[in-house]
XYZ file of N, CA and C in Angstrom:
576
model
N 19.164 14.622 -3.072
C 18.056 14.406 -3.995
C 18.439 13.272 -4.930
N 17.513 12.304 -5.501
C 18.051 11.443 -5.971
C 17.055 11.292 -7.291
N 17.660 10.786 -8.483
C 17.078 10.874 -9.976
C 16.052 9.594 -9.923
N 15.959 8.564 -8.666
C 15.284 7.529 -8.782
C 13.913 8.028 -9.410
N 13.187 7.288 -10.030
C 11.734 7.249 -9.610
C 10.915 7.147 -8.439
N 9.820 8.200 -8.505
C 8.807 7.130 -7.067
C 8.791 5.975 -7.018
N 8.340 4.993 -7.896
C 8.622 3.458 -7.771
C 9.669 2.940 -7.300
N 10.350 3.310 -8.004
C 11.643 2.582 -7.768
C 11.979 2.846 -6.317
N 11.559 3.654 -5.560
C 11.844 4.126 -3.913
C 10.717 3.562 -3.281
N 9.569 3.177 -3.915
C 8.622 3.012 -2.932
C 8.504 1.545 -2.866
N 8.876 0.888 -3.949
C 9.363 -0.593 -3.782
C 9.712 -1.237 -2.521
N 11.007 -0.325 -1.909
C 11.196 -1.078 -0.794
C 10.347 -0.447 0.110
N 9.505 -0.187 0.403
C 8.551 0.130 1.606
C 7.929 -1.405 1.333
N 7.458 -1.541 0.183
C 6.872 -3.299 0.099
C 7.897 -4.167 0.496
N 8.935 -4.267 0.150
C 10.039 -5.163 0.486
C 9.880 -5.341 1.886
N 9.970 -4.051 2.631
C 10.089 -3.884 4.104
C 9.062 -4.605 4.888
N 7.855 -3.766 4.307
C 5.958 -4.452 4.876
C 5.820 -5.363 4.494
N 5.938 -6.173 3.496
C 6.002 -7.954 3.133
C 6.738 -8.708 4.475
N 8.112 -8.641 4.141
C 8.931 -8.842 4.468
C 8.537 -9.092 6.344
N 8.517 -8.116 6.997
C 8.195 -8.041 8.659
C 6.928 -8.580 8.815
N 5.801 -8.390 7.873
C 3.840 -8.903 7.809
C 4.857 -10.815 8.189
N 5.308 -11.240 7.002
C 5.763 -13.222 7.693
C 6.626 -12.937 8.825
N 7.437 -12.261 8.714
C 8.015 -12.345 10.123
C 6.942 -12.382 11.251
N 6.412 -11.037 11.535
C 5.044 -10.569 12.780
C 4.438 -12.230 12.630
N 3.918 -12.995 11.531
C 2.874 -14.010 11.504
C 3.780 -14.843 12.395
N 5.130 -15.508 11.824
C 5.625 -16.217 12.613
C 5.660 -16.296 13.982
N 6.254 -14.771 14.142
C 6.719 -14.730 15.843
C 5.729 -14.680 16.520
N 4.649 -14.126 16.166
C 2.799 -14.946 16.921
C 2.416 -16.092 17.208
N 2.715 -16.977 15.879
C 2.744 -18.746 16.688
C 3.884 -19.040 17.562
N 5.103 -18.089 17.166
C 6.139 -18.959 18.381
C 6.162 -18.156 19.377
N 6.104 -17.207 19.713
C 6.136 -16.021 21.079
C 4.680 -15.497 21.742
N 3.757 -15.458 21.183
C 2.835 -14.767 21.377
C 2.551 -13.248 20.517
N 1.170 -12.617 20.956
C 1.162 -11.143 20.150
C 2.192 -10.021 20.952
N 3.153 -10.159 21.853
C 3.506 -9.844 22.544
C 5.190 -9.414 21.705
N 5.035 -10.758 21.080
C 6.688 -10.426 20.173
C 6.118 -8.975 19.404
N 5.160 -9.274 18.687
C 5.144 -8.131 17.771
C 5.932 -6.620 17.946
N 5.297 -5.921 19.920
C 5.473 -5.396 20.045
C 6.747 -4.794 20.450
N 7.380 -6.099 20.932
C 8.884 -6.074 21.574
C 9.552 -5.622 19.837
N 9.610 -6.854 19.016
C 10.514 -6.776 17.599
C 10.146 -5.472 16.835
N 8.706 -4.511 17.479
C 8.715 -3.020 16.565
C 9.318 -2.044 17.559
N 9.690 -2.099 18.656
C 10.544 -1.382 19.567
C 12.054 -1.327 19.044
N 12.228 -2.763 18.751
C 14.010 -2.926 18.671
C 14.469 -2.526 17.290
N 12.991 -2.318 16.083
C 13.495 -1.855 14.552
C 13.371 -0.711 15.042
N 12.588 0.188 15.499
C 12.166 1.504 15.421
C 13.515 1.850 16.471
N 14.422 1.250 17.746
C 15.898 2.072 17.682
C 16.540 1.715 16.866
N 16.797 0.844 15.588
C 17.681 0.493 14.570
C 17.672 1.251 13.960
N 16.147 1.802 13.348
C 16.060 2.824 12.563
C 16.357 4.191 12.589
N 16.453 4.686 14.094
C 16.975 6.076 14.698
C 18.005 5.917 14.512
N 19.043 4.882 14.623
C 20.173 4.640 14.843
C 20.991 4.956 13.190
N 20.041 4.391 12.157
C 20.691 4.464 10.742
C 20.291 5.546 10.435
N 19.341 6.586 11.178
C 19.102 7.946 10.598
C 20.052 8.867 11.238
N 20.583 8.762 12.404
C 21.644 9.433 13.281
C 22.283 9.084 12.593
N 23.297 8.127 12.319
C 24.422 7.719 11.812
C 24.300 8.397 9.938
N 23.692 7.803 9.324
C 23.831 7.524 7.873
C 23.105 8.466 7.106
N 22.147 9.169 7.708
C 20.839 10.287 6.722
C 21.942 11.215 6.332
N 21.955 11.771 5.785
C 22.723 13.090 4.949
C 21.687 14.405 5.656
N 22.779 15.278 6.077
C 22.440 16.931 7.053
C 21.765 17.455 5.684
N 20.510 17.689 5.512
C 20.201 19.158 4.407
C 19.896 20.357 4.761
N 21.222 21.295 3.579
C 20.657 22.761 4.651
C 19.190 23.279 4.231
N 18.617 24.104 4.782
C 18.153 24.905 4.751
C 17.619 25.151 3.514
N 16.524 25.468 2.971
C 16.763 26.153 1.599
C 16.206 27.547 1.566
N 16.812 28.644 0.908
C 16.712 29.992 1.226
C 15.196 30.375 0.545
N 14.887 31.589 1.356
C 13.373 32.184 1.067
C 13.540 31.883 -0.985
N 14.549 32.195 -1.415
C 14.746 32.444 -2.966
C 13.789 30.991 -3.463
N 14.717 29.836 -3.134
C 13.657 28.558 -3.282
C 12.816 28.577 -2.997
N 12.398 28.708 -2.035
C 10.927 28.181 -1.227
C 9.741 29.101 -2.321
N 10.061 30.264 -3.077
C 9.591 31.011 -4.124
C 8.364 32.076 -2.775
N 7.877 32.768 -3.139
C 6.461 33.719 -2.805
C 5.404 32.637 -2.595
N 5.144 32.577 -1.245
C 4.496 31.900 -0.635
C 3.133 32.795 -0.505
N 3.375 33.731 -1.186
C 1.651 34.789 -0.550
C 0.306 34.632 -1.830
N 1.200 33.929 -2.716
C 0.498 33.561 -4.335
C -0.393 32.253 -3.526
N -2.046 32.959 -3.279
C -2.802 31.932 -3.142
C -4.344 31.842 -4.027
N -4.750 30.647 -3.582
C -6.038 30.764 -4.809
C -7.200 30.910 -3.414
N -8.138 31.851 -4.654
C -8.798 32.385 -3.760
C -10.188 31.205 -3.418
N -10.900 31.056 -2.349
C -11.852 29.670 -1.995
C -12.736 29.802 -2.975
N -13.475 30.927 -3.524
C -14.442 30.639 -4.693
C -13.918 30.156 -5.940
N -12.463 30.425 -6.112
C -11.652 29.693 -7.134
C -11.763 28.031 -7.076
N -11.663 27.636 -6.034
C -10.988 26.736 -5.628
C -12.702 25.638 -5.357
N -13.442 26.655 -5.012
C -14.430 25.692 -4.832
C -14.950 25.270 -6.410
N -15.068 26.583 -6.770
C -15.578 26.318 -8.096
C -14.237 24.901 -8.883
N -13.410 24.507 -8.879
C -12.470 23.996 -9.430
C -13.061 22.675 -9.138
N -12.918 22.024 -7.653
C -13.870 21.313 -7.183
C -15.038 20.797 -7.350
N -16.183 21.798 -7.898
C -16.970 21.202 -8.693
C -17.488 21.033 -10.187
N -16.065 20.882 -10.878
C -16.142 20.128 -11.785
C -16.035 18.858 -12.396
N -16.519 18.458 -13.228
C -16.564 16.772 -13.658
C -15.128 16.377 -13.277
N -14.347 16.773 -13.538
C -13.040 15.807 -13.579
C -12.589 16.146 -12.121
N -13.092 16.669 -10.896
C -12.538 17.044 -9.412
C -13.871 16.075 -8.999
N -14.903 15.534 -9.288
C -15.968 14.942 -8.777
C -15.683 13.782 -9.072
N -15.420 13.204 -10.245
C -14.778 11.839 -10.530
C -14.026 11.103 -9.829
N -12.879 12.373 -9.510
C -11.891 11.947 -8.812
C -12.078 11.648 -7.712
N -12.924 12.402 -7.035
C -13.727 12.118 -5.622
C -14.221 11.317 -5.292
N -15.049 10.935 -6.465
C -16.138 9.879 -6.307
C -15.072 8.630 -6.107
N -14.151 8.495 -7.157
C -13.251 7.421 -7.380
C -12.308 6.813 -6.385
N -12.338 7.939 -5.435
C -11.504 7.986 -4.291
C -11.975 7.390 -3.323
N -13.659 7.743 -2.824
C -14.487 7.001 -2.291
C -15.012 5.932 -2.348
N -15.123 5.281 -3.670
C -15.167 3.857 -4.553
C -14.428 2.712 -3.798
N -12.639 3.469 -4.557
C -11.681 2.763 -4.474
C -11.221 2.845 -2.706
N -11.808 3.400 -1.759
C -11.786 3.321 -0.485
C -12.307 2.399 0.592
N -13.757 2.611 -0.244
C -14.570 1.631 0.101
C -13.834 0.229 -0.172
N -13.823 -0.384 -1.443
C -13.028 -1.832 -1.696
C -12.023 -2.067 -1.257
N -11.166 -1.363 -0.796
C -9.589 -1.222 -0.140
C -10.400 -1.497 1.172
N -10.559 -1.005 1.795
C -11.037 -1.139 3.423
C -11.665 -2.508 3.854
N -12.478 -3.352 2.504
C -12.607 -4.483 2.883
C -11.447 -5.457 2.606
N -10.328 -5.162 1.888
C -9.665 -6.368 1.932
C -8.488 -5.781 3.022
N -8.214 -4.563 2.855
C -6.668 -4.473 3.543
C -7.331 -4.560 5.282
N -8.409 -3.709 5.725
C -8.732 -3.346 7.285
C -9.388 -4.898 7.683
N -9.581 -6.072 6.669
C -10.872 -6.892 7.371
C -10.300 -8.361 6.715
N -9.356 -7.806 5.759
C -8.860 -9.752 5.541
C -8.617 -10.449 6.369
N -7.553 -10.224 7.482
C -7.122 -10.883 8.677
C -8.093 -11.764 9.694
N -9.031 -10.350 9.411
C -10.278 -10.703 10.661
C -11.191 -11.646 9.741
N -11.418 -11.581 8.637
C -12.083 -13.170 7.683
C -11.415 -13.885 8.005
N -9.759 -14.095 7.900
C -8.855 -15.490 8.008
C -9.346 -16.232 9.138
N -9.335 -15.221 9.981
C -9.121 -15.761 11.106
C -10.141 -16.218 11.820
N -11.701 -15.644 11.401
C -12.871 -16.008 11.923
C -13.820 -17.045 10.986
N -13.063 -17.353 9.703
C -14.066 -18.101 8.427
C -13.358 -19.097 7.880
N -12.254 -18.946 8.643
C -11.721 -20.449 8.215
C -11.102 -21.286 9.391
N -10.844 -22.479 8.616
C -10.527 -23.628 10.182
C -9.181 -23.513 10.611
N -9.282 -23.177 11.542
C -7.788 -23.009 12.355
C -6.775 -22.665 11.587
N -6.981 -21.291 11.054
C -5.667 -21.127 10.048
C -4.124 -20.302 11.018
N -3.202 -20.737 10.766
C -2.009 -20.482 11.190
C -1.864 -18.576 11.414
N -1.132 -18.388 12.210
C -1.204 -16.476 12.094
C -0.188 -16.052 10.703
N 0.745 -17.375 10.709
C 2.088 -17.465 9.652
C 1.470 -16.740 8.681
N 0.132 -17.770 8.595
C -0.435 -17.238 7.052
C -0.990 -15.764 6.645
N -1.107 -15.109 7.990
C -1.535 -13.776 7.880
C -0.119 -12.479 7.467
N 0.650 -13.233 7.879
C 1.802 -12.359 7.805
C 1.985 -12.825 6.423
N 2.244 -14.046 5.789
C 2.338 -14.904 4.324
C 1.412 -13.865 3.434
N 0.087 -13.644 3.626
C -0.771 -13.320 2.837
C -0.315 -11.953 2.332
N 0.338 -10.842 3.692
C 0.819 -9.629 3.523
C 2.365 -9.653 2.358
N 2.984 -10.502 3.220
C 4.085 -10.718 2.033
C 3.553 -11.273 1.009
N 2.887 -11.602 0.589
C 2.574 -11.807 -0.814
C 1.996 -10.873 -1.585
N 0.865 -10.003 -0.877
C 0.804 -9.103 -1.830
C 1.580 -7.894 -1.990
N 2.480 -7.899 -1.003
C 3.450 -6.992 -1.083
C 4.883 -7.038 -2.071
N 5.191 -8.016 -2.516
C 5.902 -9.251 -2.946
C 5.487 -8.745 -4.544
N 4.266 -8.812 -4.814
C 3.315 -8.351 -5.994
C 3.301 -7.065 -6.564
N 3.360 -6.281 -5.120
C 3.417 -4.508 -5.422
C 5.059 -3.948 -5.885
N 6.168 -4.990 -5.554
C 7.561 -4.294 -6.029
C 7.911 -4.025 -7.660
N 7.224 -5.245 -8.602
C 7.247 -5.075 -9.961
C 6.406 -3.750 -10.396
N 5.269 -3.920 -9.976
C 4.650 -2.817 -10.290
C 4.889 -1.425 -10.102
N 5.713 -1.116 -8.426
C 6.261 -0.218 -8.565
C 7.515 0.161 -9.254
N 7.966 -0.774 -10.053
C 9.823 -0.678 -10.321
C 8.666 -0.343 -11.946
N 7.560 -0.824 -12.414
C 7.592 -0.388 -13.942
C 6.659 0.221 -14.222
N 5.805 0.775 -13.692
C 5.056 1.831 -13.289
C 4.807 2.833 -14.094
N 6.219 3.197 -13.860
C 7.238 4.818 -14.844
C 7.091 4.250 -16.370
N 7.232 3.345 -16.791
C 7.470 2.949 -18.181
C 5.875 3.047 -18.585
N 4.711 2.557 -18.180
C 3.151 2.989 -18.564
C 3.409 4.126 -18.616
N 3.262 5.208 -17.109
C 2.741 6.275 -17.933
C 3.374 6.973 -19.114
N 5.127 7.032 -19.172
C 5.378 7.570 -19.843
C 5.287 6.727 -21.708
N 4.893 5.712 -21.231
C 4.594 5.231 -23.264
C 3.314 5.894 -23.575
N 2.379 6.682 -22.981
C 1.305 7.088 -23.687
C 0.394 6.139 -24.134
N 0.853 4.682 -24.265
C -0.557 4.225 -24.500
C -1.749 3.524 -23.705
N -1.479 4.234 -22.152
C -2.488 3.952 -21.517
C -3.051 4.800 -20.856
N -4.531 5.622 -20.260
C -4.570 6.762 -19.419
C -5.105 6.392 -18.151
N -4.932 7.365 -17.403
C -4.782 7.232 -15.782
C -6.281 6.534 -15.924
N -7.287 7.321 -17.003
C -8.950 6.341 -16.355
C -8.614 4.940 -16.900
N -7.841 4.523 -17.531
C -7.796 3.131 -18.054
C -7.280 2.098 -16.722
N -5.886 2.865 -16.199
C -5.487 2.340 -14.922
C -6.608 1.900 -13.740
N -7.020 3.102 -13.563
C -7.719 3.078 -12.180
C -9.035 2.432 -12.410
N -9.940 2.286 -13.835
C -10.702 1.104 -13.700
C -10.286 -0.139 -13.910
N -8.906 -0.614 -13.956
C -8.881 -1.971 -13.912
C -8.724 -1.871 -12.739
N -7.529 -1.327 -11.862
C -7.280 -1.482 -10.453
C -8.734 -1.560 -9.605
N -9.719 -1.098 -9.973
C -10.810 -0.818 -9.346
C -11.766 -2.424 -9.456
N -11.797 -2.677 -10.663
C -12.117 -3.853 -11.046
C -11.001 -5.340 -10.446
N -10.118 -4.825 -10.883
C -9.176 -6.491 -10.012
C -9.839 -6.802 -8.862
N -9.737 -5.095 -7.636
C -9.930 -5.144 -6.420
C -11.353 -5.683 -6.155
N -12.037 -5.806 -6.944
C -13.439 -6.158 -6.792
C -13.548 -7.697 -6.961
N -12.502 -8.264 -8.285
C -12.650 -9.232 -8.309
C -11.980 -10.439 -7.267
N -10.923 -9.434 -6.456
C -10.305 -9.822 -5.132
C -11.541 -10.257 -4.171
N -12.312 -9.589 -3.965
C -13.140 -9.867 -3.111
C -14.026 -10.901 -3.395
N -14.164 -11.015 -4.778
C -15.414 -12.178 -4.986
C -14.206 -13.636 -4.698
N -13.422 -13.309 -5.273
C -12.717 -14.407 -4.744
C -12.420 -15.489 -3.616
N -12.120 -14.235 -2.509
C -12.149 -14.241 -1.010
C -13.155 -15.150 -0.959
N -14.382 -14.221 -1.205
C -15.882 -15.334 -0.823
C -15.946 -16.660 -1.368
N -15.563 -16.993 -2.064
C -15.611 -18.173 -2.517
C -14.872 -19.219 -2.052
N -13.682 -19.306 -1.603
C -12.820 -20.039 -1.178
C -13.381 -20.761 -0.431
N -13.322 -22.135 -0.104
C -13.339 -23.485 0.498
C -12.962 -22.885 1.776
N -13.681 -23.091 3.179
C -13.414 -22.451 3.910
C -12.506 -23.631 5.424
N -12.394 -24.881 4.503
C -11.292 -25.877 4.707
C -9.873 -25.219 4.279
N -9.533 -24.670 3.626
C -8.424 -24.313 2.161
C -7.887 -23.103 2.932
N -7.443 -22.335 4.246
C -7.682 -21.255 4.347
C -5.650 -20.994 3.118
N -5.093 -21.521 2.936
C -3.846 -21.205 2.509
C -4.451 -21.097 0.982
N -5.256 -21.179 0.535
C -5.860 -20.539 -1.234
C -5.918 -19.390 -1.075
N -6.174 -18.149 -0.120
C -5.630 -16.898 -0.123
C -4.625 -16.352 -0.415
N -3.569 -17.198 -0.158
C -2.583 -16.997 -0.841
C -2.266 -16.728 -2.406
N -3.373 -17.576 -3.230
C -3.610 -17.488 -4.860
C -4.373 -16.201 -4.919
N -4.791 -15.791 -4.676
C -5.314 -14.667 -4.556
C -4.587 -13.458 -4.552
N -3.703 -13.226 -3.572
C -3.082 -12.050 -2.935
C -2.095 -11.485 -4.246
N -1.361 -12.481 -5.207
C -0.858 -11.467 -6.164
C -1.429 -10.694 -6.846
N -3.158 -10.756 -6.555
C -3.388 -9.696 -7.498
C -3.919 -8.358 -6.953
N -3.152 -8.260 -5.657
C -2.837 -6.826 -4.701
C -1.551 -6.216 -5.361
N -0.707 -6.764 -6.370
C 0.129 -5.527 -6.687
C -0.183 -4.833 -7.889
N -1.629 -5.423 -8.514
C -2.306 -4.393 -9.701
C -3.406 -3.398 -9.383
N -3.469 -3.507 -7.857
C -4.683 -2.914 -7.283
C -4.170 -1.558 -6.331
């Protein structure tokens, strides 16, 4: 078990997904889409390999931990919980912030690549490392907002909600000569 923060651990998942997104772009202009699949074969035995070797054995933890598992809430509890203002918000917010996520993360690539002039694949993998690149600060200070108290989770999640929006107007606008101005753009995927 380790005293890190979530951030501070989830950082390198960006490090990692930045990091391989320029690689994948590269090895597409020089190999084909074909590298992709070969170079996620040969990490994914590297990675068995550092979990065989290097993961730490954890035992077991006894019924005592795991506590009374028969303590449940009952569905009219639970529904009723659900429909209150602050479980509907959250819902709603979830669906919001789903919606705007789905157009830049599921459909940027497929804009690059269909709305602008012959843009490089480099740049698709570039664009990922960059906003990934963006997301490591944020996750390393993260911990320091919530715990100063002077900001609350609705303050967060409508700017994040708002950046992400203003991500998109952005997108649209770009010179569709310019496809590497996406790039100005993409740091502001690690406030979103």
């Amino acid at each position: 078990v380790s005293d890190e923060a979530y951030g501070d651990q989830r950082l390198w998942s960006a490090v990692g997904w930045g990091g391989m997104a320029f690689m994948a772009g590269y090895l597409v202009d020089a190999f084909g889409v074909a590298s992709i699949f070969f170079s996620y074969a040969a990490l994914v035995l590297v990675n068995v390999l550092v979990i065989g070797v290097w993961m730490p054995r954890m035992p077991r933890p006894s019924s005592e931990v795991l506590g009374d598992s028969r303590q449940t809430t009952s569905t009219a509890a639970w529904l009723k919980s659900m429909g209150s203002f602050k479980a509907l918000w959250m819902l709603t917010n979830l669906l919001v912030y789903g919606i705007l996520t789905a157009l830049v993360e599921s459909f940027l690539n497929v804009f690059i690549m269909q709305d602008f002039a012959n843009p490089p694949k480099v740049l698709l993998g570039a664009a990922t490392a960059v906003m990934c690149a963006f997301e490591i600060p944020v996750f390393k200070y993260v911990g320091h907002l919530w715990t100063s108290g002077r900001t609350s989770l609705i303050d967060v999640l409508v700017a994040a909600e708002l950046v992400l929006a203003l991500r998109c107007v952005l997108y649209a606008i770009i010179p569709r000569g310019q496809p590497w101005m996406i790039l100005l753009v993409e740091p502001l995927h690690g406030f979103t």
